[in-house]
Amino acid sequence: MGWLLISAIVFMVGSYFVAIAVWEFKEGKDRKKYIAYMLIGLFLIFVLPHIMQLQKFIS
């Protein structure tokens, strides 16, 4: 049960960062912020769950 909750929280935080990145892109003020927020969000959505799953099987 804990694994599912952590996974859901990571996905929600990643989605939040992607939403902030899209908003920043819409305003067009700071391109570095857009890139940083998008990379963080995509990392949290696509990469971190796989790393956590590997760690779960290793331990």
Short mmCIF file of N, CA and C in Angstrom, two decimals:
data_model
loop_
_atom_site.label_atom_id
_atom_site.label_comp_id
_atom_site.label_asym_id
_atom_site.label_seq_id
_atom_site.Cartn_x
_atom_site.Cartn_y
_atom_site.Cartn_z
N MET A 1 0.83 -1.20 0.00
CA MET A 1 0.00 0.00 0.00
C MET A 1 0.87 1.25 0.00
N GLY A 2 1.96 1.22 0.75
CA GLY A 2 2.84 2.38 0.82
C GLY A 2 3.49 2.69 -0.51
N TRP A 3 3.83 1.63 -1.26
CA TRP A 3 4.46 1.81 -2.57
C TRP A 3 3.53 2.56 -3.53
N LEU A 4 2.24 2.23 -3.50
CA LEU A 4 1.26 2.86 -4.37
C LEU A 4 1.09 4.34 -4.01
N LEU A 5 1.07 4.64 -2.73
CA LEU A 5 0.92 6.01 -2.27
C LEU A 5 2.12 6.87 -2.68
N ILE A 6 3.32 6.35 -2.49
CA ILE A 6 4.52 7.08 -2.87
C ILE A 6 4.56 7.31 -4.37
N SER A 7 4.19 6.29 -5.12
CA SER A 7 4.17 6.40 -6.57
C SER A 7 3.17 7.46 -7.04
N ALA A 8 2.01 7.49 -6.41
CA ALA A 8 1.00 8.48 -6.77
C ALA A 8 1.46 9.90 -6.43
N ILE A 9 2.11 10.07 -5.29
CA ILE A 9 2.60 11.39 -4.90
C ILE A 9 3.69 11.87 -5.85
N VAL A 10 4.60 10.97 -6.24
CA VAL A 10 5.65 11.33 -7.19
C VAL A 10 5.03 11.75 -8.52
N PHE A 11 4.03 11.02 -8.98
CA PHE A 11 3.36 11.37 -10.24
C PHE A 11 2.67 12.73 -10.15
N MET A 12 2.01 13.00 -9.03
CA MET A 12 1.32 14.29 -8.88
C MET A 12 2.31 15.46 -8.84
N VAL A 13 3.42 15.28 -8.14
CA VAL A 13 4.43 16.34 -8.08
C VAL A 13 5.04 16.55 -9.46
N GLY A 14 5.30 15.47 -10.19
CA GLY A 14 5.82 15.58 -11.55
C GLY A 14 4.84 16.29 -12.47
N SER A 15 3.56 15.98 -12.34
CA SER A 15 2.53 16.65 -13.15
C SER A 15 2.46 18.14 -12.81
N TYR A 16 2.65 18.45 -11.54
CA TYR A 16 2.64 19.85 -11.12
C TYR A 16 3.79 20.62 -11.77
N PHE A 17 4.98 20.02 -11.79
CA PHE A 17 6.12 20.68 -12.41
C PHE A 17 5.92 20.85 -13.92
N VAL A 18 5.32 19.87 -14.57
CA VAL A 18 5.04 20.00 -16.00
C VAL A 18 4.02 21.11 -16.23
N ALA A 19 3.01 21.20 -15.38
CA ALA A 19 2.01 22.26 -15.52
C ALA A 19 2.64 23.65 -15.32
N ILE A 20 3.53 23.76 -14.35
CA ILE A 20 4.24 25.03 -14.14
C ILE A 20 5.09 25.36 -15.36
N ALA A 21 5.72 24.35 -15.94
CA ALA A 21 6.56 24.58 -17.12
C ALA A 21 5.72 25.06 -18.30
N VAL A 22 4.55 24.46 -18.48
CA VAL A 22 3.67 24.90 -19.58
C VAL A 22 3.22 26.33 -19.34
N TRP A 23 2.91 26.67 -18.10
CA TRP A 23 2.51 28.04 -17.78
C TRP A 23 3.66 29.02 -18.05
N GLU A 24 4.86 28.62 -17.67
CA GLU A 24 6.03 29.47 -17.89
C GLU A 24 6.28 29.63 -19.40
N PHE A 25 6.07 28.58 -20.16
CA PHE A 25 6.24 28.66 -21.61
C PHE A 25 5.21 29.59 -22.23
N LYS A 26 3.99 29.55 -21.67
CA LYS A 26 2.92 30.42 -22.17
C LYS A 26 3.26 31.89 -21.93
N GLU A 27 3.78 32.19 -20.76
CA GLU A 27 4.13 33.58 -20.45
C GLU A 27 5.38 34.02 -21.21
N GLY A 28 6.30 33.11 -21.43
CA GLY A 28 7.49 33.40 -22.22
C GLY A 28 8.50 34.32 -21.58
N LYS A 29 8.55 34.37 -20.26
CA LYS A 29 9.47 35.29 -19.59
C LYS A 29 10.86 34.69 -19.37
N ASP A 30 10.91 33.46 -18.89
CA ASP A 30 12.20 32.88 -18.52
C ASP A 30 12.32 31.47 -19.11
N ARG A 31 13.13 31.34 -20.14
CA ARG A 31 13.27 30.05 -20.82
C ARG A 31 14.00 29.03 -19.96
N LYS A 32 14.94 29.48 -19.12
CA LYS A 32 15.67 28.55 -18.26
C LYS A 32 14.74 27.90 -17.24
N LYS A 33 13.79 28.66 -16.70
CA LYS A 33 12.83 28.10 -15.77
C LYS A 33 11.96 27.05 -16.45
N TYR A 34 11.55 27.34 -17.68
CA TYR A 34 10.73 26.40 -18.44
C TYR A 34 11.47 25.07 -18.61
N ILE A 35 12.71 25.16 -19.03
CA ILE A 35 13.50 23.94 -19.27
C ILE A 35 13.71 23.19 -17.96
N ALA A 36 14.03 23.90 -16.89
CA ALA A 36 14.28 23.25 -15.60
C ALA A 36 13.01 22.57 -15.08
N TYR A 37 11.89 23.27 -15.09
CA TYR A 37 10.64 22.69 -14.61
C TYR A 37 10.22 21.49 -15.45
N MET A 38 10.38 21.59 -16.75
CA MET A 38 9.97 20.49 -17.62
C MET A 38 10.86 19.26 -17.38
N LEU A 39 12.16 19.46 -17.26
CA LEU A 39 13.06 18.33 -17.03
C LEU A 39 12.78 17.68 -15.67
N ILE A 40 12.56 18.48 -14.65
CA ILE A 40 12.26 17.93 -13.33
C ILE A 40 10.95 17.15 -13.37
N GLY A 41 9.93 17.72 -14.00
CA GLY A 41 8.64 17.04 -14.08
C GLY A 41 8.72 15.74 -14.85
N LEU A 42 9.38 15.75 -15.99
CA LEU A 42 9.50 14.53 -16.78
C LEU A 42 10.34 13.47 -16.06
N PHE A 43 11.37 13.91 -15.34
CA PHE A 43 12.16 12.98 -14.55
C PHE A 43 11.30 12.31 -13.49
N LEU A 44 10.50 13.11 -12.80
CA LEU A 44 9.65 12.55 -11.74
C LEU A 44 8.58 11.62 -12.29
N ILE A 45 8.08 11.91 -13.47
CA ILE A 45 7.00 11.08 -14.03
C ILE A 45 7.53 9.79 -14.64
N PHE A 46 8.63 9.88 -15.40
CA PHE A 46 9.06 8.73 -16.18
C PHE A 46 10.27 7.97 -15.62
N VAL A 47 11.20 8.64 -14.98
CA VAL A 47 12.45 7.98 -14.58
C VAL A 47 12.42 7.53 -13.11
N LEU A 48 12.02 8.38 -12.22
CA LEU A 48 12.07 8.06 -10.79
C LEU A 48 11.26 6.82 -10.41
N PRO A 49 10.05 6.62 -10.96
CA PRO A 49 9.33 5.38 -10.60
C PRO A 49 10.10 4.11 -10.97
N HIS A 50 10.82 4.13 -12.09
CA HIS A 50 11.60 2.95 -12.47
C HIS A 50 12.79 2.76 -11.53
N ILE A 51 13.41 3.84 -11.12
CA ILE A 51 14.52 3.74 -10.17
C ILE A 51 14.02 3.21 -8.83
N MET A 52 12.87 3.71 -8.37
CA MET A 52 12.33 3.23 -7.10
C MET A 52 11.92 1.76 -7.20
N GLN A 53 11.41 1.35 -8.34
CA GLN A 53 11.02 -0.04 -8.51
C GLN A 53 12.25 -0.96 -8.49
N LEU A 54 13.34 -0.52 -9.12
CA LEU A 54 14.58 -1.30 -9.08
C LEU A 54 15.11 -1.41 -7.65
N GLN A 55 15.04 -0.31 -6.92
CA GLN A 55 15.52 -0.34 -5.54
C GLN A 55 14.65 -1.27 -4.69
N LYS A 56 13.36 -1.31 -4.98
CA LYS A 56 12.45 -2.19 -4.24
C LYS A 56 12.84 -3.66 -4.44
N PHE A 57 13.21 -4.03 -5.69
CA PHE A 57 13.57 -5.41 -5.96
C PHE A 57 14.97 -5.75 -5.47
N ILE A 58 15.86 -4.77 -5.43
CA ILE A 58 17.23 -5.02 -4.95
C ILE A 58 17.23 -5.25 -3.45
N SER A 59 16.45 -4.46 -2.72
CA SER A 59 16.43 -4.57 -1.24
C SER A 59 15.67 -5.78 -0.76
#
